[in-house]
Tab-separated table of C-alpha atoms and ligand atoms in Angstrom:
chain	number	residue	atom	x	y	z
A	1	MET	CA	-0.026	0.037	-0.125
A	2	SER	CA	1.396	3.289	-0.782
A	3	TYR	CA	0.627	6.636	1.000
A	4	ASP	CA	1.924	10.418	0.206
A	5	ASN	CA	1.710	11.407	3.884
A	6	ILE	CA	2.496	8.644	6.184
A	7	ARG	CA	4.756	5.519	5.996
A	8	PHE	CA	4.005	1.745	6.933
A	9	GLU	CA	6.465	-0.714	7.831
A	10	SER	CA	6.117	-4.092	9.310
A	11	ALA	CA	8.814	-6.730	10.076
A	12	ASP	CA	8.547	-9.147	13.197
A	13	ALA	CA	5.281	-8.820	13.914
A	14	ILE	CA	5.717	-4.809	14.624
A	15	GLY	CA	4.029	-2.573	12.369
A	16	THR	CA	5.291	0.871	12.143
A	17	LEU	CA	3.353	3.884	11.396
A	18	THR	CA	5.455	7.128	10.702
A	19	VAL	CA	3.190	10.367	9.935
A	20	ASP	CA	5.821	11.798	7.288
A	21	ARG	CA	5.097	15.679	6.561
A	22	PRO	CA	8.388	17.012	8.469
A	23	LYS	CA	8.067	20.151	6.520
A	24	ALA	CA	4.959	20.968	8.182
A	25	LEU	CA	5.916	19.209	11.365
A	26	ASN	CA	3.823	16.538	10.850
A	27	ALA	CA	0.579	18.183	11.080
A	28	LEU	CA	-2.764	16.239	10.398
A	29	ASN	CA	-4.571	17.575	7.115
A	30	PRO	CA	-7.306	15.746	6.176
A	31	ASP	CA	-5.531	13.709	3.710
A	32	THR	CA	-3.272	12.689	6.426
A	33	LEU	CA	-5.819	11.409	8.491
A	34	ARG	CA	-7.632	9.732	5.727
A	35	GLU	CA	-4.480	7.783	4.768
A	36	MET	CA	-4.195	6.594	8.480
A	37	LEU	CA	-7.604	5.270	8.469
A	38	ARG	CA	-6.488	3.276	5.545
A	39	CYS	CA	-3.695	1.982	6.974
A	40	LEU	CA	-5.274	1.120	10.289
A	41	ARG	CA	-8.222	-0.562	8.679
A	42	ASP	CA	-5.059	-2.434	6.866
A	43	VAL	CA	-3.408	-3.680	10.099
A	44	ARG	CA	-6.823	-4.657	11.798
A	45	ARG	CA	-7.582	-7.110	8.898
A	46	GLU	CA	-3.627	-8.109	8.555
A	47	ASN	CA	-3.339	-10.965	11.152
A	48	ASP	CA	0.338	-10.547	11.192
A	49	VAL	CA	0.742	-7.542	12.790
A	50	ARG	CA	1.176	-7.928	16.835
A	51	ALA	CA	1.905	-4.453	18.001
A	52	LEU	CA	1.729	-1.083	16.357
A	53	VAL	CA	4.421	1.754	17.047
A	54	VAL	CA	3.214	4.910	15.930
A	55	THR	CA	5.736	7.839	15.550
A	56	GLY	CA	6.052	11.111	13.645
A	57	GLY	CA	8.842	11.916	10.712
A	58	GLY	CA	11.572	13.961	10.884
A	59	GLY	CA	14.009	14.842	14.078
A	60	LYS	CA	11.579	17.410	15.568
A	61	ALA	CA	8.097	16.831	16.009
A	62	PHE	CA	5.665	13.642	17.095
A	63	VAL	CA	2.364	15.275	15.627
A	64	ALA	CA	2.611	19.160	15.479
A	65	GLY	CA	-1.383	19.394	15.413
A	66	ALA	CA	-3.944	19.622	13.192
A	67	ASP	CA	-2.593	21.401	9.778
A	68	ILE	CA	-3.758	25.445	10.684
A	69	ALA	CA	-3.205	26.352	6.681
A	70	ALA	CA	-5.875	23.304	5.978
A	71	MET	CA	-7.912	24.740	8.858
A	72	SER	CA	-7.621	28.329	8.151
A	73	LYS	CA	-9.765	27.850	5.397
A	74	MET	CA	-12.155	25.870	6.462
A	75	ARG	CA	-15.964	27.061	7.506
A	76	VAL	CA	-18.204	25.491	10.085
A	77	VAL	CA	-19.409	22.262	8.495
A	78	GLU	CA	-16.004	21.602	7.354
A	79	ALA	CA	-14.794	22.014	10.644
A	80	LYS	CA	-16.753	19.363	12.256
A	81	GLU	CA	-16.272	16.999	9.345
A	82	MET	CA	-12.372	17.352	10.329
A	83	ALA	CA	-13.151	16.627	13.980
A	84	ARG	CA	-15.099	13.587	13.105
A	85	LEU	CA	-12.493	12.446	10.786
A	86	GLY	CA	-9.477	13.066	13.461
A	87	GLN	CA	-11.826	11.166	16.103
A	88	ARG	CA	-12.429	8.688	13.787
A	89	VAL	CA	-8.564	7.836	14.030
A	90	THR	CA	-8.155	7.602	17.515
A	91	SER	CA	-10.831	5.856	17.838
A	92	ALA	CA	-9.793	3.022	14.998
A	93	ILE	CA	-6.766	3.305	17.241
A	94	GLU	CA	-8.187	2.038	20.561
A	95	ASP	CA	-10.531	-0.214	18.475
A	96	LEU	CA	-7.542	-2.217	17.206
A	97	ALA	CA	-7.174	-5.307	19.161
A	98	ILE	CA	-3.375	-5.278	19.547
A	99	PRO	CA	-1.290	-2.905	21.802
A	100	VAL	CA	-0.271	0.362	20.390
A	101	ILE	CA	2.699	2.246	21.363
A	102	ALA	CA	3.133	6.212	20.720
A	103	ALA	CA	7.058	6.788	20.175
A	104	VAL	CA	6.961	10.740	20.747
A	105	ASN	CA	10.345	12.032	19.252
A	106	GLY	CA	9.275	15.453	19.507
A	107	PHE	CA	6.817	18.007	19.572
A	108	ALA	CA	3.041	16.261	20.339
A	109	LEU	CA	0.566	19.311	20.392
A	110	GLY	CA	-2.958	19.702	19.906
A	111	GLY	CA	-4.096	16.784	17.687
A	112	GLY	CA	-0.279	14.955	18.211
A	113	MET	CA	-1.544	14.915	21.883
A	114	GLU	CA	-4.527	13.507	20.964
A	115	LEU	CA	-3.194	10.888	18.823
A	116	VAL	CA	-0.351	9.941	21.890
A	117	MET	CA	-3.970	10.178	24.334
A	118	ALA	CA	-5.281	7.075	21.784
A	119	CYS	CA	-2.418	5.133	21.903
A	120	ASP	CA	-1.866	2.237	24.910
A	121	LEU	CA	1.405	3.193	25.713
A	122	VAL	CA	3.898	6.100	25.545
A	123	VAL	CA	7.495	6.430	25.382
A	124	ALA	CA	8.676	10.068	24.585
A	125	SER	CA	12.100	11.042	24.223
A	126	ASP	CA	13.248	13.578	26.434
A	127	LYS	CA	13.195	16.419	24.124
A	128	ALA	CA	9.607	15.479	23.536
A	129	ARG	CA	7.156	18.263	24.254
A	130	PHE	CA	2.984	17.964	25.041
A	131	GLY	CA	0.496	20.552	25.019
A	132	GLN	CA	-3.184	21.108	24.136
A	133	PRO	CA	-2.158	25.077	22.191
A	134	GLU	CA	-5.663	24.931	20.252
A	135	ILE	CA	-6.589	28.129	22.476
A	136	ASN	CA	-4.038	30.220	21.032
A	137	LEU	CA	-5.524	29.955	17.589
A	138	GLY	CA	-8.862	30.794	19.117
A	139	ILE	CA	-10.131	27.030	18.834
A	140	ILE	CA	-10.302	24.148	21.335
A	141	PRO	CA	-9.390	20.878	20.975
A	142	GLY	CA	-11.117	18.714	18.421
A	143	PHE	CA	-9.675	15.517	17.968
A	144	GLY	CA	-11.027	14.381	21.610
A	145	GLY	CA	-8.538	16.250	23.695
A	146	THR	CA	-11.564	17.827	25.684
A	147	GLN	CA	-12.713	14.456	26.784
A	148	ARG	CA	-9.854	12.232	27.063
A	149	LEU	CA	-7.389	14.743	28.790
A	150	ALA	CA	-9.479	15.215	31.807
A	151	ARG	CA	-9.893	10.794	31.831
A	152	ARG	CA	-6.202	11.469	32.120
A	153	ILE	CA	-4.653	13.685	34.187
A	154	GLY	CA	-7.654	14.865	35.893
A	155	LEU	CA	-9.989	18.047	35.547
A	156	HIS	CA	-7.749	20.209	37.109
A	157	ARG	CA	-4.504	19.891	35.242
A	158	ALA	CA	-6.528	19.318	32.165
A	159	ARG	CA	-8.537	22.625	32.395
A	160	GLU	CA	-4.682	23.958	32.572
A	161	MET	CA	-3.720	22.625	29.614
A	162	ILE	CA	-6.675	23.689	27.790
A	163	TYR	CA	-7.250	27.204	28.942
A	164	GLY	CA	-3.949	27.998	29.246
A	165	GLY	CA	-2.526	26.135	25.979
A	166	GLU	CA	1.261	25.789	27.826
A	167	MET	CA	3.583	22.899	26.525
A	168	ILE	CA	4.910	20.702	29.263
A	169	ASP	CA	8.046	18.740	28.834
A	170	ALA	CA	8.341	15.075	28.966
A	171	ASP	CA	9.461	14.408	32.541
A	172	THR	CA	6.120	16.531	33.678
A	173	ALA	CA	4.221	14.295	31.038
A	174	ARG	CA	5.272	11.390	32.885
A	175	GLN	CA	4.390	12.482	36.280
A	176	TRP	CA	1.129	13.071	35.227
A	177	GLY	CA	0.566	9.918	33.773
A	178	LEU	CA	0.503	10.894	30.264
A	179	VAL	CA	3.710	8.721	29.385
A	180	ASN	CA	4.880	5.751	30.488
A	181	ARG	CA	8.894	5.811	29.911
A	182	VAL	CA	11.021	8.843	29.107
A	183	VAL	CA	13.845	7.481	27.304
A	184	LYS	CA	16.935	9.508	25.162
A	185	ALA	CA	16.151	10.632	21.984
A	186	GLU	CA	18.622	8.378	20.221
A	187	GLU	CA	17.462	5.019	21.969
A	188	LEU	CA	13.610	6.132	21.175
A	189	ILE	CA	12.871	3.910	18.522
A	190	GLY	CA	14.847	1.170	19.943
A	191	GLU	CA	12.537	1.151	23.330
A	192	ALA	CA	9.562	1.316	21.656
A	193	ARG	CA	9.857	-1.326	19.358
A	194	LYS	CA	11.657	-3.278	22.588
A	195	LEU	CA	8.451	-2.491	24.199
A	196	ALA	CA	6.405	-3.822	21.178
A	197	ALA	CA	8.052	-6.938	20.867
A	198	ALA	CA	7.589	-7.896	24.784
A	199	LEU	CA	3.919	-7.646	24.042
A	200	ALA	CA	3.760	-8.940	20.736
A	201	ALA	CA	4.625	-12.163	22.224
A	202	LYS	CA	1.912	-12.114	24.791
A	203	PRO	CA	-1.117	-14.185	23.900
A	204	PRO	CA	-2.751	-12.057	21.387
A	205	ILE	CA	-6.394	-12.914	22.498
A	206	ALA	CA	-5.928	-12.302	26.116
A	207	ILE	CA	-4.149	-8.964	25.010
A	208	ALA	CA	-7.063	-7.778	23.345
A	209	GLN	CA	-9.917	-8.799	25.590
A	210	ALA	CA	-7.605	-6.773	28.550
A	211	LYS	CA	-7.614	-4.157	26.033
A	212	LEU	CA	-11.406	-4.119	25.349
A	213	ALA	CA	-12.116	-4.367	29.198
A	214	ILE	CA	-9.693	-1.404	30.114
A	215	GLN	CA	-10.692	1.068	27.457
A	216	HIS	CA	-14.624	0.460	27.472
A	217	GLY	CA	-14.690	-0.234	31.065
A	218	LEU	CA	-13.447	3.592	31.166
A	219	ASP	CA	-16.767	4.985	30.226
A	220	VAL	CA	-19.085	3.053	32.671
A	221	ASP	CA	-20.128	2.685	36.232
A	222	LEU	CA	-17.789	0.179	38.211
A	223	GLU	CA	-20.478	-2.720	38.468
A	224	ASN	CA	-21.102	-2.527	34.580
A	225	GLY	CA	-17.403	-2.551	34.230
A	226	LEU	CA	-16.765	-5.933	36.225
A	227	ARG	CA	-19.457	-7.318	34.353
A	228	LEU	CA	-17.812	-6.486	31.249
A	229	GLU	CA	-14.505	-7.677	32.875
A	230	ALA	CA	-16.063	-11.212	33.510
A	231	GLU	CA	-17.094	-11.612	29.633
A	232	ALA	CA	-13.688	-10.610	28.546
A	233	PHE	CA	-11.847	-13.048	31.281
A	234	ALA	CA	-14.624	-16.220	29.715
A	235	VAL	CA	-13.765	-15.359	26.303
A	236	THR	CA	-9.697	-16.283	27.387
A	237	PHE	CA	-11.029	-19.694	28.861
A	238	SER	CA	-11.835	-20.918	24.693
A	239	THR	CA	-8.375	-20.387	23.462
A	240	GLU	CA	-5.859	-22.777	23.428
A	241	ASP	CA	-3.150	-20.121	24.686
A	242	ARG	CA	-5.342	-20.124	27.480
A	243	SER	CA	-5.006	-24.243	28.223
A	244	GLU	CA	-1.117	-24.012	26.950
A	245	GLY	CA	-0.265	-20.850	29.605
A	246	MET	CA	-2.157	-22.747	32.438
A	247	ALA	CA	-0.638	-26.347	31.521
A	248	ALA	CA	3.266	-24.786	31.312
A	249	PHE	CA	2.995	-23.316	34.834
A	250	LEU	CA	1.837	-26.582	36.116
A	251	GLY	CA	4.287	-28.668	34.100
A	252	LYS	CA	6.786	-26.056	35.760
A	253	ARG	CA	7.923	-25.091	32.030
A	254	PRO	CA	8.084	-21.846	29.527
A	255	ALA	CA	4.388	-21.609	28.159
A	256	LYS	CA	5.216	-21.186	24.305
A	257	PHE	CA	1.741	-19.349	22.691
A	258	SER	CA	0.457	-20.010	19.387
A	259	GLY	CA	-1.914	-17.038	19.033
A	260	ARG	CA	-5.251	-19.250	18.694
B	1	CAA	N1	-0.373	23.055	10.742
B	1	CAA	C1	0.194	23.411	9.962
B	1	CAA	N2	1.840	23.818	9.978
B	1	CAA	C2	2.479	23.553	10.842
B	1	CAA	C3	1.949	23.165	12.207
B	1	CAA	C4	0.515	22.887	12.240
B	1	CAA	N3	-0.061	22.432	13.359
B	1	CAA	N4	3.027	23.145	12.919
B	1	CAA	C5	4.029	23.429	12.387
B	1	CAA	N5	3.554	23.878	10.963
B	1	CAA	C6	4.894	24.399	10.184
B	1	CAA	C7	4.996	26.194	10.073
B	1	CAA	O1	4.051	26.101	9.737
B	1	CAA	C8	6.339	25.890	9.340
B	1	CAA	O2	6.354	25.712	8.208
B	1	CAA	P1	7.036	26.522	7.260
B	1	CAA	O3	8.379	26.269	7.485
B	1	CAA	O4	6.405	26.582	5.869
B	1	CAA	O5	7.141	28.193	7.704
B	1	CAA	C9	6.719	24.763	9.711
B	1	CAA	O6	5.669	23.731	10.395
B	1	CAA	C10	8.121	24.835	11.031
B	1	CAA	O7	7.294	24.964	12.349
B	1	CAA	P2	7.565	26.766	12.705
B	1	CAA	O8	8.531	27.244	11.836
B	1	CAA	O9	6.667	27.266	13.591
B	1	CAA	O10	8.731	25.712	13.683
B	1	CAA	P3	9.718	26.534	15.325
B	1	CAA	O11	10.588	25.330	15.368
B	1	CAA	O12	9.979	27.956	15.306
B	1	CAA	O13	8.198	25.892	16.161
B	1	CAA	C11	6.213	25.010	16.979
B	1	CAA	C12	7.669	24.861	16.244
B	1	CAA	C13	6.476	25.394	18.489
B	1	CAA	C14	5.691	23.544	17.161
B	1	CAA	C15	5.420	25.832	16.199
B	1	CAA	O14	5.575	25.276	14.656
B	1	CAA	C16	3.803	25.583	16.300
B	1	CAA	O15	3.512	26.274	17.704
B	1	CAA	N6	3.221	24.903	15.624
B	1	CAA	C17	1.798	24.951	16.168
B	1	CAA	C18	1.309	23.904	17.343
B	1	CAA	C19	-0.065	24.069	17.243
B	1	CAA	O16	-1.159	25.092	17.786
B	1	CAA	N7	-0.945	23.309	17.317
B	1	CAA	C20	-2.458	22.802	17.550
B	1	CAA	C21	-3.128	22.733	15.907
B	1	CAA	S1	-5.052	22.596	16.262
B	1	CAA	C22	-5.156	21.054	16.550
B	1	CAA	O17	-4.392	20.538	16.637
B	1	CAA	C23	-6.683	21.325	16.718
B	1	CAA	C24	-7.207	19.703	16.834
B	1	CAA	O18	-7.170	19.376	18.266
B	1	CAA	C25	-7.960	18.943	15.728
């Protein structure tokens, strides 16, 4: 599959989606968002990819936001379509059955930060910067920031970031729970792929069920979340990997998971 604004490579069960418009700091215009949706749909169909890394091309940015040049010409109806398109991309990441790791190599601003928040785990370079600077353009986040950020870091910090539009550094993002690990810039992709490989070796149906229970449990009350967990837990009992995992433990040997 060929793309103009992104790159996709896959090796050893790890896919890497790179947003690749470095001249515009990888800003997300409608064509880029559509290519990402197409790529995510293909990853979903592709059984060989067991973990996905999302990163930005060029040294400077992960994604510096939605494309301001494109948005400057939009009217109300087009703005709504743009927001819905970006939201479809973040939802498509959350709906993938495999773990998605953001490798944040630089600026993750606006739509870029919203992309980060849709990923399962986040590894950031010590040079990464995070922010929701939309307020400085006279607009607000449109790819999920007003909804996901408060769920991640709490209401008061989310309000500070969205009303104030200031950036935070990678260490602050880690302390606030937006980032799992901060590593040196030159180690970023290696660390993200190492993490992806470790997760790709786990039983994929169990990973998918865990992802589903965590994701959908976030937005329901505890009782319904617990019921969802029991359903997802039960699904794993239909798998060969569950039989193998338990037999291996009881036989005091390493498990060999088949993915079935
Ligand atoms: N959209 C379009 N182009 C962008 C861009 C964006 N979000 N961010 C950067 N660029 C472009 C710049 O216009 C510039 O292009 P030219 O070389 O053609 O002039 C190029 O990328 C390099 O950028 P700068 O010269 O500005 O680089 P810098 O090092 O001085 O600053 C920066 C870097 C602080 C990230 C700065 O580029 C910046 O503030 N970018 C905008 C960040 C932003 O506001 N993001 C939110 C967008 S709105 C949004 O995302 C809404 C939503 O939720 C859906």
